[in-house]
C-alpha positions as YAML, in Angstrom:
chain: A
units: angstrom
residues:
- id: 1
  name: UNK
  ca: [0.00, 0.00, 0.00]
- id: 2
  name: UNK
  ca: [1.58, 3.45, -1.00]
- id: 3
  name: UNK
  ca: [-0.18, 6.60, 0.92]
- id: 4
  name: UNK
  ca: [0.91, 10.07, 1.55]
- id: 5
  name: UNK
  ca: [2.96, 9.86, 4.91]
- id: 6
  name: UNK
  ca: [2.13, 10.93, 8.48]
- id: 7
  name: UNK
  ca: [3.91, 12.65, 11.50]
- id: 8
  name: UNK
  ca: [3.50, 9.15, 13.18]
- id: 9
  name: UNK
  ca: [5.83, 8.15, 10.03]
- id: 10
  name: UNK
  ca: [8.92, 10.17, 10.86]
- id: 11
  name: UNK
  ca: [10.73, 7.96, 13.50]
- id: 12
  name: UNK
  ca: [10.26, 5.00, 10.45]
- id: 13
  name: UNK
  ca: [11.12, 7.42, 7.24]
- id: 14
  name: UNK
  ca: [14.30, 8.48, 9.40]
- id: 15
  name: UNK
  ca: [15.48, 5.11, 10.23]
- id: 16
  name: UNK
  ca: [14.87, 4.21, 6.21]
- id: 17
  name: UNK
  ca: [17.22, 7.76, 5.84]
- id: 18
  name: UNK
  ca: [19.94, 5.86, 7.38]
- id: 19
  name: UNK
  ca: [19.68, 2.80, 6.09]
- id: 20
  name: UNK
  ca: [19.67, 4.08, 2.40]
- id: 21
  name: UNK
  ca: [22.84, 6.50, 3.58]
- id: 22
  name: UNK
  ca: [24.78, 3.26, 4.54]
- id: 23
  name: UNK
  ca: [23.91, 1.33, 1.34]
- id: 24
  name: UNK
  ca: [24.94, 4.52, -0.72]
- id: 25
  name: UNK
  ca: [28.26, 4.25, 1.58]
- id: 26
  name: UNK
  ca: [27.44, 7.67, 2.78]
- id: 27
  name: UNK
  ca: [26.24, 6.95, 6.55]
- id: 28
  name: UNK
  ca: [28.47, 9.82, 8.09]
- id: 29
  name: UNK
  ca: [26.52, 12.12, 5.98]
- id: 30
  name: UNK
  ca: [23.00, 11.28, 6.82]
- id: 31
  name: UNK
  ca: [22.64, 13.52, 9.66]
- id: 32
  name: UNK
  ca: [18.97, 15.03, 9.61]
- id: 33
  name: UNK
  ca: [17.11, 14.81, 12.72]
- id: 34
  name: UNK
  ca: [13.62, 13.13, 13.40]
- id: 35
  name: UNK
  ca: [12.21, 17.08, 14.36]
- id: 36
  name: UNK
  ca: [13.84, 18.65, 11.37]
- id: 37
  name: UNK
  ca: [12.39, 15.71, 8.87]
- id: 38
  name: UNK
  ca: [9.39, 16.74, 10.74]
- id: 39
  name: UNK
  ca: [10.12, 20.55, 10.43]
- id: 40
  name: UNK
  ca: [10.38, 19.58, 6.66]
- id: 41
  name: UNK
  ca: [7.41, 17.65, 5.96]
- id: 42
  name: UNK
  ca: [5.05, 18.86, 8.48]
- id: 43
  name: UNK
  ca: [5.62, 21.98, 9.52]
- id: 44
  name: UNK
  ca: [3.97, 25.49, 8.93]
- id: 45
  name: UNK
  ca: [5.99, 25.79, 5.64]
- id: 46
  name: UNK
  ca: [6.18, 22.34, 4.22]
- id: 47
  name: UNK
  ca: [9.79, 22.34, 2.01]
- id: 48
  name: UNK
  ca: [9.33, 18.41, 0.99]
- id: 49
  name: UNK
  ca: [6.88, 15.76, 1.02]
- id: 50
  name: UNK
  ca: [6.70, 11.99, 1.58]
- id: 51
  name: UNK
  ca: [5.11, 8.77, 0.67]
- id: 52
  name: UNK
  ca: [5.45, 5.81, 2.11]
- id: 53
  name: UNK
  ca: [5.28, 1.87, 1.22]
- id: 54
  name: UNK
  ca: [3.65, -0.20, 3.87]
- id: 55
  name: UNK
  ca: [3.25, -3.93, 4.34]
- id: 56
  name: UNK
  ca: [-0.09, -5.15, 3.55]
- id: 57
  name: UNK
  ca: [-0.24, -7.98, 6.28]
- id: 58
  name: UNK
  ca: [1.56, -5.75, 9.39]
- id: 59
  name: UNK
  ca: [1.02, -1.96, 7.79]
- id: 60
  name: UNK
  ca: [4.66, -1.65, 8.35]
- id: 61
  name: UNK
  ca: [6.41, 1.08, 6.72]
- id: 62
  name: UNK
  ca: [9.13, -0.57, 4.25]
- id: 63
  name: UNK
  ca: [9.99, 2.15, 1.99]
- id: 64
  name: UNK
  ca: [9.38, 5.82, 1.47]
- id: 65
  name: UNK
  ca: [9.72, 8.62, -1.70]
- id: 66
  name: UNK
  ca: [10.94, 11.91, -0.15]
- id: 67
  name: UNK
  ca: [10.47, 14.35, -3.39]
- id: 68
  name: UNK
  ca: [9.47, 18.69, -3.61]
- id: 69
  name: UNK
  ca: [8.56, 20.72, -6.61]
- id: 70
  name: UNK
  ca: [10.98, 21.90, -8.71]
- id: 71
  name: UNK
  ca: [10.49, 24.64, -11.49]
- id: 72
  name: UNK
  ca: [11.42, 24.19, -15.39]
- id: 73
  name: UNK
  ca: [11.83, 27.60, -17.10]
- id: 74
  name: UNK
  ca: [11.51, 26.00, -20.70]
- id: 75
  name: UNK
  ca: [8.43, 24.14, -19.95]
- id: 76
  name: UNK
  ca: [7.29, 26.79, -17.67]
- id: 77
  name: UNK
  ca: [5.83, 24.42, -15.20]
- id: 78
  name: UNK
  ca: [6.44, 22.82, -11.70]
- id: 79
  name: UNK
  ca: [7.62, 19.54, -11.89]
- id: 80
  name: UNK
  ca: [8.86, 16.57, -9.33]
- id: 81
  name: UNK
  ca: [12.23, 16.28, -7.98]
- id: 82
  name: UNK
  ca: [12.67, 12.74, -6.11]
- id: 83
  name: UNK
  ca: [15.40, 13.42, -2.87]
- id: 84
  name: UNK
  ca: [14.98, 9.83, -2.12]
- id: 85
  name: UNK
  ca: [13.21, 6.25, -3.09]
- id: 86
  name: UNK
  ca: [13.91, 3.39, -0.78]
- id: 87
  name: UNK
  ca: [12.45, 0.12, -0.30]
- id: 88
  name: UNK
  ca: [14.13, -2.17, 2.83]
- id: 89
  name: UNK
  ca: [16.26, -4.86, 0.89]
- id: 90
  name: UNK
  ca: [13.74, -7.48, 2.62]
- id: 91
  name: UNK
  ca: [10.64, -6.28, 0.88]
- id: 92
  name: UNK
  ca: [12.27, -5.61, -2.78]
- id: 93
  name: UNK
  ca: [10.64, -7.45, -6.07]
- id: 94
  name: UNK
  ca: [7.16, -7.07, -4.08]
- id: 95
  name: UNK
  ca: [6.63, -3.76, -6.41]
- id: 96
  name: UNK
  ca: [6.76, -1.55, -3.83]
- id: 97
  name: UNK
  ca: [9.19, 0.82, -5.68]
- id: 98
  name: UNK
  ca: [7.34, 0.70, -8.66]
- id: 99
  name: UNK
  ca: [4.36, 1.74, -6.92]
- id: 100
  name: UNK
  ca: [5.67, 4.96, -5.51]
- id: 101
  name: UNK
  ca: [7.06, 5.82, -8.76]
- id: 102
  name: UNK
  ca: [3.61, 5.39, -10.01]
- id: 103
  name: UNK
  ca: [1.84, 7.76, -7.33]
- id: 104
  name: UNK
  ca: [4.40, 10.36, -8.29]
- id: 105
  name: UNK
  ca: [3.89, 10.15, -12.07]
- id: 106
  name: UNK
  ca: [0.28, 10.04, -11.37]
- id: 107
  name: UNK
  ca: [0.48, 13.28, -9.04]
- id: 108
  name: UNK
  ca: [2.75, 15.15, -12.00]
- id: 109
  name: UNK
  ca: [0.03, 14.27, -14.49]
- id: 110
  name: UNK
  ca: [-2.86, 15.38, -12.22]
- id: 111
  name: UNK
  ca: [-1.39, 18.33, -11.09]
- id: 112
  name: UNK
  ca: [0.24, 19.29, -14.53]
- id: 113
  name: UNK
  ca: [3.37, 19.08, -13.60]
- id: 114
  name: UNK
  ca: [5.56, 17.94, -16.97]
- id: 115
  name: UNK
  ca: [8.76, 16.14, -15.43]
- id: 116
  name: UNK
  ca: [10.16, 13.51, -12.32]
- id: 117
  name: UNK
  ca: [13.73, 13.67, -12.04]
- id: 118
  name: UNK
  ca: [15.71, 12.41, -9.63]
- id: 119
  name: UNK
  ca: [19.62, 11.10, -9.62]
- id: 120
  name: UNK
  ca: [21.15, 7.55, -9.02]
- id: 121
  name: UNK
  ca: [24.68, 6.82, -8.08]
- id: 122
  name: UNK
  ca: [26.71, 5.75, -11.57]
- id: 123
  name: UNK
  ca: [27.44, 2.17, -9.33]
- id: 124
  name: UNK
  ca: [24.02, 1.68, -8.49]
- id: 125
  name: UNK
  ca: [23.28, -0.78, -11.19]
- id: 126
  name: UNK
  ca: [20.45, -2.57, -9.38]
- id: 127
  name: UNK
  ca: [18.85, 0.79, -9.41]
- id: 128
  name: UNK
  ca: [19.90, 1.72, -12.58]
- id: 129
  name: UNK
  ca: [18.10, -1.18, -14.45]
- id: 130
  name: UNK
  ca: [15.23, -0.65, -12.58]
- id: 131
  name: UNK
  ca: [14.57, 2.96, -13.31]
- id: 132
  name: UNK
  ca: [14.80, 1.91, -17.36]
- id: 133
  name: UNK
  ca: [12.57, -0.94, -17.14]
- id: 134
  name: UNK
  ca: [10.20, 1.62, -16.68]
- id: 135
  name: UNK
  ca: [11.19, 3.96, -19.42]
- id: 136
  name: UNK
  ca: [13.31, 6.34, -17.40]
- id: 137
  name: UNK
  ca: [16.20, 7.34, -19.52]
- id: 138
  name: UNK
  ca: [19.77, 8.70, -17.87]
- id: 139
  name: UNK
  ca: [20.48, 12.45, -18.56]
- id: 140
  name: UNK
  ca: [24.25, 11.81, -19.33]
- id: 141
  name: UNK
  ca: [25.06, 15.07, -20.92]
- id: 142
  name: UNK
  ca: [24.70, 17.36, -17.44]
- id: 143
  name: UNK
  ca: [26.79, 16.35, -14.33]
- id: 144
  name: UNK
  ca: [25.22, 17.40, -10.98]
- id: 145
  name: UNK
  ca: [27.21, 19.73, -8.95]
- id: 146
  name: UNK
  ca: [26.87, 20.56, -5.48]
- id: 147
  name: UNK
  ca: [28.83, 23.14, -2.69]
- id: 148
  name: UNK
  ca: [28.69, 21.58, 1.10]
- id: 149
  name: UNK
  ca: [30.15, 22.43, 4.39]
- id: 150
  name: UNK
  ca: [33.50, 24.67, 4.47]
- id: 151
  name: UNK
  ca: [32.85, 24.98, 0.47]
- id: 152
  name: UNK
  ca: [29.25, 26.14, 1.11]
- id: 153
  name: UNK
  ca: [30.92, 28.74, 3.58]
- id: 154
  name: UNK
  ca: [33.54, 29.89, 1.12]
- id: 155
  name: UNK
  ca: [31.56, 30.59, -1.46]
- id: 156
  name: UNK
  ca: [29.03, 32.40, 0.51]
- id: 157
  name: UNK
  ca: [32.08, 34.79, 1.69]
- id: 158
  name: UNK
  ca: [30.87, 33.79, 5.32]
- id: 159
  name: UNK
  ca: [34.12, 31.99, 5.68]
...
């Protein structure tokens, strides 16, 4: 079952955080809170939103989508960017993935929204192949960039 998650969700979403973190080999990096996810999701100013996957038999939660809006400027439209998709290694090939891709290409259509994006790790072959069984196709010609920590600082002139 794939439904919009709760606040009662966050102590589950944040443990799936950290488990997905130390599969990407990243754990030491995974340092959001249970309040700020919270902050995030639910607060007065919402900056992200979540679904999760739940088993049918126990309700669960097994995997979550953690995606916002993002804006095109040559489409002119919001569209969905997709922070994270996770499904616990136990309850993969049960469709659960598939399923929360599906809610968010069903929300883009309903709300208008013309493109999901999101990015996989170039080693993440299971992923990979999983994302083009279902007609996603790799943007190869732009590299992602991104400024963290003391880099973040420096080029903010804070530092």
């Amino acid at each position: 079952m794939i439904r919009p998650a709760t606040p009662a969700d966050i102590p589950a979403i944040h443990t799936l955080i950290r488990e997905l973190a130390e599969y990407e080999r990243a754990l030491e990096e995974a340092k959001a809170t249970e309040k700020q996810l919270h902050e995030a999701l639910f607060g007065s100013r919402p900056a992200a939103y979540a679904h999760v996957a739940t088993d049918d038999s126990t309700g669960t939660v097994i995997g979550y989508a953690i995606w916002f809006l993002n804006f095109s400027t040559w489409r002119g439209v919001h569209g969905i960017y997709l922070e994270d998709l996770y499904v616990r290694p136990t309850a993969r090939g049960g469709g659960h993935g598939k399923a929360l891709l599906t809610e968010l290409a069903r929300i883009c259509v309903e709300r208008g929204y013309q493109r999901l994006e999101w990015s996989v790790l170039n080693w993440n072959t299971p992923a990979i192949d999983f994302y083009q069984v279902l007609g996603a196709r790799p943007q190869d010609e732009w590299t992602v960039y991104r400024l963290t920590d003391e880099a973040l600082a420096k080029a903010s002139g804070t530092s």
